[in-house]
XYZ file of C-alpha atoms in Angstrom:
681
model
C 0.262 -0.112 -0.040
C 1.522 3.321 -0.772
C 1.365 6.038 1.903
C -1.741 8.061 1.978
C -0.737 11.156 -0.250
C -3.323 13.764 -0.990
C -5.203 12.098 -4.078
C -5.702 9.351 -1.642
C -7.599 11.422 0.516
C -10.771 13.030 0.625
C -10.791 16.605 -0.378
C -10.751 18.832 2.956
C -9.425 21.984 1.055
C -12.298 24.482 1.846
C -12.182 27.664 0.348
C -13.110 30.657 1.842
C -16.457 29.954 0.587
C -17.007 27.481 1.231
C -15.697 28.326 5.417
C -18.551 31.000 5.010
C -21.115 28.861 3.417
C -20.864 25.763 5.769
C -19.299 27.186 8.975
C -17.145 26.101 11.669
C -19.379 22.785 12.817
C -18.856 21.538 9.615
C -15.270 22.445 9.112
C -12.495 19.711 9.267
C -11.410 19.604 13.632
C -7.243 21.135 12.386
C -9.203 24.190 11.174
C -11.379 25.317 14.204
C -10.591 28.040 16.274
C -9.959 31.130 13.599
C -12.067 33.807 14.986
C -10.957 33.691 18.508
C -8.835 36.582 20.249
C -4.842 35.606 20.627
C -3.994 34.658 23.730
C -1.105 36.679 25.705
C 2.229 35.599 24.338
C 5.637 35.912 26.081
C 6.470 39.245 27.173
C 9.315 40.837 25.353
C 9.922 43.692 22.199
C 10.851 40.986 19.120
C 14.087 41.465 17.860
C 13.683 42.479 14.059
C 14.578 40.429 10.865
C 18.621 41.693 10.361
C 21.755 40.043 9.115
C 24.022 40.821 11.642
C 27.254 38.800 11.996
C 26.633 38.015 15.917
C 23.707 37.408 18.401
C 21.060 39.455 18.677
C 18.429 39.377 21.609
C 16.022 41.181 22.815
C 16.031 44.915 24.770
C 17.007 43.969 28.544
C 18.802 40.393 28.038
C 21.934 39.438 27.417
C 24.005 36.190 25.428
C 27.050 35.070 26.706
C 29.388 32.076 25.716
C 29.518 28.475 26.827
C 31.704 26.605 24.801
C 33.522 26.645 21.326
C 34.459 23.803 19.195
C 38.257 22.695 20.161
C 37.564 24.033 23.370
C 39.673 21.403 25.832
C 37.517 19.223 28.142
C 40.396 18.274 30.642
C 43.252 20.448 32.929
C 46.923 21.238 31.158
C 45.331 21.369 27.732
C 46.013 24.318 25.799
C 43.417 26.716 23.962
C 42.457 25.559 20.326
C 44.712 27.812 18.347
C 41.689 28.287 15.422
C 42.266 31.140 13.353
C 43.699 32.559 9.432
C 47.011 31.277 8.973
C 46.944 28.631 11.907
C 47.936 25.430 10.939
C 45.305 22.533 11.415
C 46.660 20.809 14.595
C 44.336 18.728 15.504
C 44.971 15.172 15.415
C 41.864 11.993 16.051
C 43.577 12.050 19.841
C 43.772 15.432 20.027
C 39.961 16.116 19.077
C 38.747 13.147 21.298
C 39.369 15.775 24.017
C 37.927 18.921 22.819
C 34.662 19.868 22.502
C 33.464 18.646 18.518
C 32.088 20.359 16.179
C 28.210 21.350 15.327
C 26.677 21.128 18.089
C 22.981 20.004 17.802
C 20.804 18.928 20.775
C 21.861 19.043 24.391
C 20.494 18.572 28.016
C 21.006 19.085 30.991
C 21.682 16.699 34.133
C 21.520 17.961 37.792
C 24.986 16.543 38.955
C 22.985 14.656 41.160
C 20.167 12.607 39.734
C 16.640 12.901 41.900
C 13.558 12.089 40.339
C 11.093 14.015 40.403
C 13.363 16.825 38.362
C 13.321 19.766 40.616
C 13.246 23.193 38.893
C 15.445 24.302 41.579
C 18.200 26.681 41.062
C 21.037 23.865 41.522
C 24.878 25.069 40.624
C 26.082 21.553 39.314
C 25.067 20.396 36.240
C 26.710 17.817 33.588
C 25.492 18.717 29.933
C 25.388 16.571 26.653
C 25.428 18.220 23.240
C 25.721 16.890 20.150
C 28.119 16.811 17.702
C 26.427 16.837 14.504
C 28.660 17.086 11.316
C 31.818 18.282 10.411
C 33.525 20.506 7.363
C 36.772 20.373 5.924
C 36.082 23.911 5.008
C 35.098 24.919 8.073
C 37.059 22.879 10.092
C 40.542 22.642 8.423
C 41.382 26.584 8.473
C 44.886 26.245 6.606
C 43.236 24.707 3.580
C 41.307 28.119 2.943
C 38.528 26.115 1.345
C 40.404 23.846 -0.818
C 39.076 20.514 -0.535
C 42.233 18.468 -0.087
C 42.115 16.989 3.259
C 45.318 14.797 4.209
C 43.913 11.330 5.923
C 44.823 12.342 9.567
C 42.742 15.519 9.019
C 40.098 13.253 7.272
C 40.423 11.069 10.874
C 40.230 14.484 13.090
C 36.964 15.575 11.343
C 35.290 11.780 12.452
C 36.289 12.335 15.730
C 34.938 15.921 15.541
C 31.768 14.290 15.606
C 29.362 12.496 18.051
C 28.824 13.515 21.186
C 30.502 15.764 24.090
C 29.782 15.535 27.827
C 31.080 17.887 29.882
C 30.228 19.200 33.505
C 29.462 22.992 34.038
C 28.882 25.200 36.983
C 26.272 27.717 37.525
C 26.752 30.736 39.969
C 23.429 31.056 40.414
C 24.063 34.528 42.167
C 25.468 36.283 38.632
C 23.961 33.785 36.730
C 27.547 32.590 34.963
C 27.594 29.418 33.429
C 31.427 27.618 33.350
C 32.584 24.708 31.828
C 34.729 22.469 34.280
C 37.442 20.942 33.433
C 38.535 17.686 34.879
C 41.627 15.568 35.270
C 41.917 12.921 32.848
C 40.736 9.925 33.947
C 38.517 11.477 36.265
C 35.523 13.246 36.496
C 32.677 12.913 33.888
C 34.245 14.702 30.753
C 34.117 13.086 27.787
C 33.675 12.260 24.203
C 32.020 9.964 22.005
C 33.068 9.538 18.833
C 32.696 7.576 15.865
C 35.656 5.591 16.776
C 34.479 4.913 21.038
C 33.154 1.888 21.821
C 29.247 0.728 21.786
C 26.583 -1.971 22.158
C 23.881 -2.850 19.758
C 20.781 -4.242 21.948
C 17.269 -5.242 21.261
C 15.787 -6.982 18.186
C 18.121 -6.459 15.673
C 21.322 -6.690 17.902
C 22.397 -9.756 15.758
C 21.038 -8.761 12.358
C 23.778 -10.298 9.454
C 24.723 -6.916 7.696
C 24.915 -5.567 11.538
C 27.772 -8.319 12.879
C 29.129 -8.403 9.683
C 30.119 -4.410 10.012
C 31.210 -4.732 13.238
C 33.355 -7.623 12.901
C 35.145 -5.702 9.824
C 35.058 -2.346 11.920
C 36.444 -3.478 14.805
C 39.387 -5.400 13.093
C 40.308 -2.037 11.717
C 39.765 -0.273 15.194
C 42.165 -3.259 16.712
C 45.630 -2.713 14.008
C 45.060 0.639 16.224
C 45.246 -0.684 19.387
C 41.620 0.732 20.231
C 39.625 -2.870 21.210
C 36.410 -2.926 22.601
C 36.442 -3.430 26.853
C 33.105 -5.723 26.412
C 32.679 -8.988 25.387
C 29.670 -7.672 22.570
C 31.737 -4.804 22.167
C 31.686 -2.852 18.913
C 34.289 0.154 18.079
C 32.030 2.070 15.887
C 30.689 4.801 17.922
C 28.169 7.297 17.351
C 28.019 10.197 13.825
C 25.945 12.420 12.832
C 24.185 13.233 16.061
C 21.045 15.601 15.230
C 17.999 15.766 17.918
C 17.787 13.642 20.749
C 16.200 13.391 24.298
C 16.671 12.709 27.319
C 14.795 9.439 29.968
C 13.112 10.241 33.214
C 16.231 7.481 34.750
C 18.664 10.231 33.712
C 19.915 9.132 30.441
C 20.804 10.961 27.220
C 19.066 9.968 23.916
C 21.179 11.374 20.752
C 19.438 10.615 17.201
C 21.820 9.269 14.335
C 20.526 11.051 11.101
C 22.144 11.823 7.810
C 24.918 8.638 8.409
C 24.874 8.570 4.501
C 26.998 11.402 4.320
C 30.172 9.895 6.180
C 30.916 7.028 3.483
C 32.566 6.684 0.485
C 33.570 3.859 -2.498
C 37.250 3.474 -3.215
C 36.493 0.644 -5.340
C 32.373 0.456 -7.611
C 33.715 -3.460 -8.489
C 33.879 -5.324 -5.078
C 32.003 -8.412 -5.006
C 30.720 -7.220 -1.217
C 29.554 -4.092 -2.333
C 27.683 -5.367 -5.106
C 26.021 -7.974 -3.076
C 25.018 -5.303 -0.633
C 23.300 -3.086 -2.902
C 21.552 -6.082 -4.071
C 20.311 -6.536 -0.669
C 18.871 -3.410 0.013
C 21.885 -3.156 2.493
C 21.918 0.625 2.558
C 18.130 0.701 3.377
C 18.399 4.691 2.456
C 17.657 4.925 -0.836
C 21.587 4.496 -1.951
C 21.553 8.045 -4.298
C 21.968 9.815 -0.962
C 24.917 8.061 0.115
C 26.516 10.500 -2.301
C 29.888 8.167 -3.288
C 30.601 12.043 -4.601
C 31.862 12.302 -0.791
C 35.408 12.590 -2.647
C 37.494 14.427 0.404
C 36.507 11.155 2.200
C 38.844 9.208 0.204
C 41.445 8.603 2.551
C 39.969 8.476 5.045
C 39.188 5.726 8.009
C 39.126 2.009 6.217
C 35.948 1.349 7.988
C 33.811 4.022 6.128
C 34.701 2.377 2.858
C 31.737 0.412 1.790
C 33.980 -1.139 -0.798
C 36.247 -3.131 2.457
C 32.891 -2.657 4.711
C 29.695 -2.788 2.959
C 27.809 -2.929 5.883
C 29.251 -0.557 7.813
C 26.363 1.596 6.807
C 24.072 -0.623 9.169
C 25.539 0.273 12.292
C 24.228 3.821 11.842
C 20.786 5.325 11.973
C 20.035 4.275 15.329
C 19.454 5.585 18.809
C 21.650 6.112 21.073
C 21.544 6.078 25.019
C 24.029 7.454 27.052
C 24.501 7.388 30.765
C 26.030 10.576 31.358
C 26.604 9.620 35.285
C 28.489 6.248 34.294
C 31.236 6.515 32.017
C 31.989 2.600 32.403
C 28.578 2.284 31.009
C 29.029 2.077 27.162
C 26.734 3.371 25.386
C 23.759 1.194 23.572
C 22.152 1.213 20.505
C 18.211 0.749 20.418
C 18.030 -1.339 17.885
C 14.236 -1.622 18.894
C 13.342 2.017 17.812
C 14.128 0.956 14.226
C 16.247 2.175 11.603
C 15.651 5.512 9.955
C 17.402 9.427 9.851
C 17.263 10.075 13.437
C 16.047 13.826 14.380
C 15.418 12.842 17.619
C 13.810 10.597 20.826
C 11.887 12.369 23.114
C 10.468 10.541 25.860
C 6.924 11.107 27.975
C 5.281 8.626 30.492
C 1.517 7.468 29.773
C -1.279 7.273 32.554
C 0.384 3.861 32.807
C 4.230 4.849 33.749
C 5.196 2.885 30.083
C 7.546 5.039 28.612
C 6.888 6.628 25.175
C 9.458 8.013 22.826
C 8.537 10.296 20.044
C 10.467 10.510 16.803
C 10.582 11.764 13.605
C 12.428 10.567 9.913
C 14.261 13.721 9.285
C 13.956 13.661 4.727
C 10.943 14.580 2.794
C 8.285 11.838 2.433
C 9.192 10.161 5.921
C 7.204 9.308 8.961
C 6.410 9.912 12.279
C 7.131 7.674 14.934
C 6.130 6.730 18.321
C 7.229 3.806 20.498
C 5.846 2.245 23.879
C 7.594 0.180 26.088
C 6.706 -2.961 27.650
C 7.738 -2.209 30.747
C 7.379 0.604 32.797
C 9.315 3.816 34.827
C 10.932 2.121 37.893
C 11.152 5.879 40.003
C 13.424 4.137 42.850
C 15.669 2.244 40.571
C 17.464 4.543 38.327
C 19.673 1.858 36.355
C 17.219 -1.004 36.487
C 15.271 1.415 33.633
C 18.454 1.027 31.414
C 16.973 -1.960 29.711
C 13.431 -0.605 29.245
C 13.908 0.482 25.472
C 14.872 -3.003 24.701
C 11.021 -3.941 24.236
C 8.301 -2.317 22.941
C 5.977 -1.409 20.279
C 6.725 0.735 17.578
C 4.687 2.774 15.466
C 4.221 4.889 12.509
C 1.722 7.934 12.236
C -1.056 8.625 9.959
C -3.035 11.257 9.361
C -6.296 11.338 8.252
C -8.284 14.022 6.375
C -10.982 14.351 8.724
C -8.960 15.284 11.350
C -8.401 11.617 13.055
C -5.105 9.824 13.236
C -3.457 5.917 13.795
C -1.069 4.673 15.430
C -0.201 1.424 13.199
C 2.087 -1.070 14.803
C 5.148 -2.141 12.532
C 5.042 -5.405 13.781
C 6.261 -8.323 11.448
C 2.848 -9.962 10.573
C 1.445 -6.991 9.975
C 4.571 -5.579 7.819
C 4.270 -8.970 5.494
C 0.663 -8.581 5.022
C 0.682 -5.629 3.565
C 0.269 -4.393 -0.174
C 3.997 -5.336 -1.663
C 5.431 -3.688 -4.543
C 6.874 -6.072 -7.498
C 10.581 -5.770 -6.163
C 9.453 -5.868 -2.556
C 11.036 -9.192 -0.398
C 9.226 -10.051 2.694
C 10.823 -9.054 6.049
C 12.805 -12.702 7.208
C 12.217 -11.688 10.717
C 11.904 -8.839 13.278
C 15.629 -8.315 12.796
C 15.061 -7.417 9.322
C 11.932 -5.403 10.050
C 13.752 -2.989 12.446
C 16.746 -2.753 10.051
C 14.240 -2.323 6.982
C 11.704 0.264 9.334
C 11.245 2.370 6.542
C 10.341 0.061 3.670
C 7.652 -1.674 6.043
C 6.221 1.680 7.342
C 5.248 2.324 3.300
C 3.551 -1.093 3.047
C 1.880 -0.344 5.997
C 0.380 3.307 4.974
C 2.018 5.722 7.125
C 1.207 9.574 5.852
C 4.415 11.080 4.301
C 5.469 14.252 5.957
C 7.480 17.008 5.116
C 10.553 16.560 6.710
C 9.568 15.743 10.255
C 12.204 16.930 12.391
C 11.561 17.435 16.100
C 8.682 15.633 17.467
C 8.140 16.813 21.634
C 5.783 16.663 24.222
C 4.871 19.318 26.921
C 5.553 17.727 30.075
C 5.705 17.985 34.265
C 8.458 17.317 36.577
C 7.174 13.808 36.871
C 7.226 13.705 32.466
C 3.964 13.227 32.338
C 2.640 14.723 29.462
C -0.683 16.692 28.495
C -1.434 14.268 25.476
C -0.659 16.802 23.665
C 2.388 16.043 20.948
C 4.025 18.858 18.457
C 5.803 17.480 15.276
C 8.144 19.597 13.348
C 8.249 19.970 9.536
C 10.640 21.570 7.364
C 9.770 21.687 4.657
C 9.401 19.528 0.748
C 10.835 20.643 -1.499
C 10.483 17.274 -3.098
C 8.569 17.041 -6.621
C 7.870 12.895 -5.393
C 5.162 14.647 -3.078
C 4.132 17.748 -5.040
C 0.325 17.746 -3.863
C 1.159 17.303 0.268
C -1.273 15.821 2.072
C -3.795 16.851 4.673
C -1.151 17.314 7.494
C 1.618 18.261 5.159
C -1.003 21.556 3.424
C 0.124 23.327 0.073
C 0.067 26.926 -0.757
C -1.960 28.207 -4.152
C 0.089 29.971 -6.545
C -2.480 30.622 -9.551
C -4.245 27.073 -10.173
C -1.553 24.939 -9.016
C -0.218 24.053 -5.558
C 3.521 25.404 -4.212
C 5.924 23.140 -2.759
C 6.218 23.812 0.988
C 9.199 25.623 1.371
C 8.414 27.555 4.835
C 7.788 24.113 6.965
C 4.548 23.546 9.615
C 4.126 22.733 12.793
C 1.682 19.643 13.565
C -0.341 19.171 16.935
C -1.130 15.429 17.828
C -3.828 15.290 21.102
C -3.439 11.774 21.943
C -6.553 10.395 23.097
C -7.755 10.673 26.304
C -4.372 11.852 26.973
C -2.719 9.015 27.189
C 1.047 8.937 25.535
C -0.051 5.598 25.287
C -2.958 5.427 22.581
C -2.972 4.221 19.295
C -5.317 7.006 18.131
C -5.337 10.365 18.239
C -6.698 14.089 16.755
C -4.572 16.734 15.025
C -4.350 20.089 13.594
C -2.182 22.284 11.688
C -0.560 24.567 14.901
C 1.454 26.973 13.044
C 2.398 27.726 9.196
C 5.947 29.569 8.360
C 6.076 32.047 5.600
C 4.493 35.570 5.523
C 1.662 36.280 7.525
C 0.076 39.420 6.365
C -1.484 37.605 3.194
C -2.671 35.553 1.650
C -0.808 35.530 -0.965
C 2.161 37.351 -0.605
C 4.649 36.907 -4.203
C 8.141 37.259 -2.895
C 11.778 36.024 -4.732
C 13.222 33.402 -3.186
C 16.535 34.020 -2.835
C 17.343 31.237 -5.806
C 15.605 33.893 -7.592
C 12.145 31.933 -8.383
C 9.023 34.016 -6.946
C 6.876 32.241 -5.060
C 3.702 32.408 -2.594
C 5.374 33.322 0.507
C 2.122 32.903 2.645
C 1.882 31.457 5.518
C -1.876 30.987 5.075
C -3.688 27.835 4.049
C -6.742 27.607 1.763
C -7.726 31.114 2.734
C -7.054 30.750 6.411
C -4.421 33.027 8.272
C -3.376 30.091 10.935
C 0.055 32.390 11.976
C 0.708 35.874 12.774
C 3.457 38.351 14.445
C 7.038 37.250 12.845
C 7.102 35.798 9.637
C 9.719 32.592 10.094
C 11.039 29.795 7.980
C 11.827 26.382 7.903
C 11.042 25.616 11.730
C 13.394 22.768 13.136
C 13.833 22.072 17.020
C 11.297 22.996 19.634
C 11.083 23.080 23.459
C 8.578 24.731 26.236
C 8.794 26.770 29.366
C 6.843 26.541 32.437
C 4.367 28.986 30.887
C 2.721 27.527 28.103
C 4.987 28.904 25.437
C 6.715 27.046 22.737
C 10.089 28.246 21.645
C 11.850 26.976 18.114
C 14.664 27.343 15.995
C 15.002 27.502 12.209
C 16.665 26.222 9.671
C 16.669 28.324 6.577
C 15.386 31.216 6.816
C 17.776 33.152 4.419
C 16.939 30.649 1.867
C 13.580 32.721 1.763
C 13.717 36.209 3.689
C 16.360 38.317 4.420
C 17.027 37.278 8.059
C 19.493 35.172 9.689
C 17.871 32.145 11.369
C 16.504 32.484 15.030
C 14.575 31.546 18.191
C 10.966 32.039 17.940
C 8.242 31.757 20.745
C 4.632 31.520 20.300
C 2.020 30.533 23.196
C 0.506 27.202 23.030
C -2.731 27.919 24.080
C -3.643 30.123 22.010
C -5.932 30.134 19.027
C -5.372 30.608 15.352
C -3.785 33.126 14.740
C -0.981 32.016 16.592
C 1.381 35.561 17.068
C 4.439 33.952 16.752
C 7.667 36.941 18.282
C 11.471 36.687 16.905
C 13.354 36.212 20.400
C 16.630 35.785 19.156
C 19.053 35.754 15.359
C 22.351 33.909 15.223
C 25.322 35.359 13.229
C 25.697 34.886 9.820
C 25.279 31.208 7.933
C 24.441 29.469 11.297
C 21.254 27.212 11.732
C 20.323 27.670 15.043
C 19.982 24.327 17.284
C 19.038 22.483 20.476
C 16.492 25.243 22.057
C 17.027 24.503 26.057
C 15.810 26.236 29.086
C 17.113 25.304 32.544
C 14.804 24.121 35.256
C 14.353 27.414 36.443
C 13.384 28.854 32.957
C 16.043 31.694 33.832
C 18.291 30.775 31.516
C 17.743 29.991 27.220
C 20.602 28.150 25.695
C 20.866 27.129 21.959
C 23.424 25.995 19.353
C 25.033 28.480 16.914
C 25.928 25.323 13.699
C 28.329 25.827 10.831
C 28.828 29.448 11.296
C 30.274 30.828 8.271
C 29.303 27.849 6.256
C 26.816 30.961 3.921
C 26.421 34.609 3.047
C 23.417 36.183 3.976
C 22.315 35.489 0.368
C 23.239 31.622 1.144
C 25.461 31.040 -1.327
C 27.712 28.484 0.062
C 31.554 28.727 1.628
C 32.312 25.832 -0.864
C 35.618 27.343 -1.669
C 33.840 30.361 -4.048
C 35.307 32.124 -1.829
C 38.381 33.161 0.712
C 37.059 32.808 4.228
C 34.355 32.182 5.753
C 31.262 34.811 5.712
C 31.067 35.221 9.274
C 34.264 35.777 12.288
C 31.897 34.688 14.988
C 33.051 34.292 17.788
C 36.222 35.653 18.249
C 36.386 37.900 15.597
C 38.648 35.390 13.774
C 37.505 32.306 12.483
C 33.745 31.050 12.966
C 33.772 28.258 15.763
C 30.658 26.417 16.145
C 29.173 27.747 19.738
C 26.927 27.636 22.343
C 24.962 30.403 23.646
C 23.185 31.551 27.012
C 20.945 34.007 27.470
C 19.819 35.703 30.648
C 17.920 38.938 31.992
C 19.235 41.895 33.098
C 17.380 41.874 36.053
C 17.855 37.758 36.298
C 14.065 36.679 35.797
C 12.322 34.030 34.025
C 12.806 33.885 30.285
C 10.153 35.810 27.941
C 8.178 36.355 31.124
């Protein structure tokens, strides 16, 4: 069965005349509420659109740097010398002791774990931060944009990815946050890189592709003296870590997203490579593996698909890390299925089962929920570390009438679903988990416009309210040109437009229970220009498009315009804080942070809280538990100019010098009110 694209749904796209004729009582659920006045929003003066090469925040707020790429994690280490004219001195070993590149999601854990979580200010914390990617253009300063890294430099670029774990201290009186350096071999500071030891657990841990990939990977690392400490350990670590989540028992979940970016092929004629292709060993579209990533040639052998054809099966998973226990090897949780993981956000159901929500961040992919078999035990933290190995995985189907269903991805259902002429049966549950995307398509899950963060507001006991926010960055793929009810299209004359500016869908679980299999849904926000239902503007690439946020004559969003929402979090007052990744492609403004009330009816007013320096996307929105500090990441700073022209050797230098007026460095910043009050209050 094909996914239920728009032509397979009943037509729910009402014109304004239909709206007036039918009345709100007969309008689909996801369009109800337009005539109500807007509710109160966060109390700050919005930041205007700008292209400043710095962090811009509202009046009466101030920002500070927490850490940047290359900062040391341990005592007696020199500060990084990253500036024009300086040689690139980071080896793999050096980068494994420093903050990684391109920070994305991050989470704060109190130094002393306690459940329920406390909103009180505390002094000692642990921060986990994803390091999503690395760039030879931005990271190897001496190359001046040329694509000629050495094998040692390539290995260091791999090592810059993964996760950074560091202790941080908070001065409650001044509000300052500071990284705490540890002695090597002591404390909790560490890096998890693509060369670290991990353990595969769950239904797919013994899948032949995984066993084949880990055997070859371990052999290559053993030649370097890097061997696992655990019998089932694999030296493949983690990479391409985008968003993630954290659990009630104090572990960090990191999501492996664009893993296809990290492989190369030195010999297309290999028999093993041909076999892997024949069996669809990549699972992701083979073309997305970008064999043109030539800069990686000469990199670590385990990422050469000619030598290790199933190594890609080692990635695309949710990885669980215990920040409190450096001796506990990270676990790859195969029960959650393999995909381009954007996130893994957890919430407790009414029965204390754990629900984990995630998106598969690619055009026309799906939204997922995993519900554990076991229940959370608040009295034994470490006993919960196996919960994510057993449960039911679901993909979402959004119906045109505003209802929805979580489709269980079971072996029986997937094999009973209609198959294409080239589709093969799923051999067992392990095969099902590795080929998760294929199963979701067969079952009829709804194709989405790049579903990224999927997040729930929750209380200190990790109890949700039944609401789930699905952030869709947008879709420029003509494979789903008409969209569907949950991914509506603007009109351009008689023709639909692709979704250039993205939107946010809100799910309401049945009976407010996150273990439910039925839900209702609505379009919560739409990106674009909110001023009129038709706003023809020239995009950065010169195309003239209807950039309005209105859908079928209805205004869903008001206030500051935005494009391509990405990650989201929530404050105690009921506001959603979300990032953008691609604003400069659509409007003359750097990417930023936007705030909207979750309790307001449409049209919901959006306010711009922050903009970053040139060329960066904003990542990892996070509020401290007392809501007096806001954190965010500035990723790939200077990677493009204000006109979105990439730094790919086209220019002499990046288009930013943030944060030190020398060379751009990925940075985590924090923002506070000058009077020390609640952020946004």
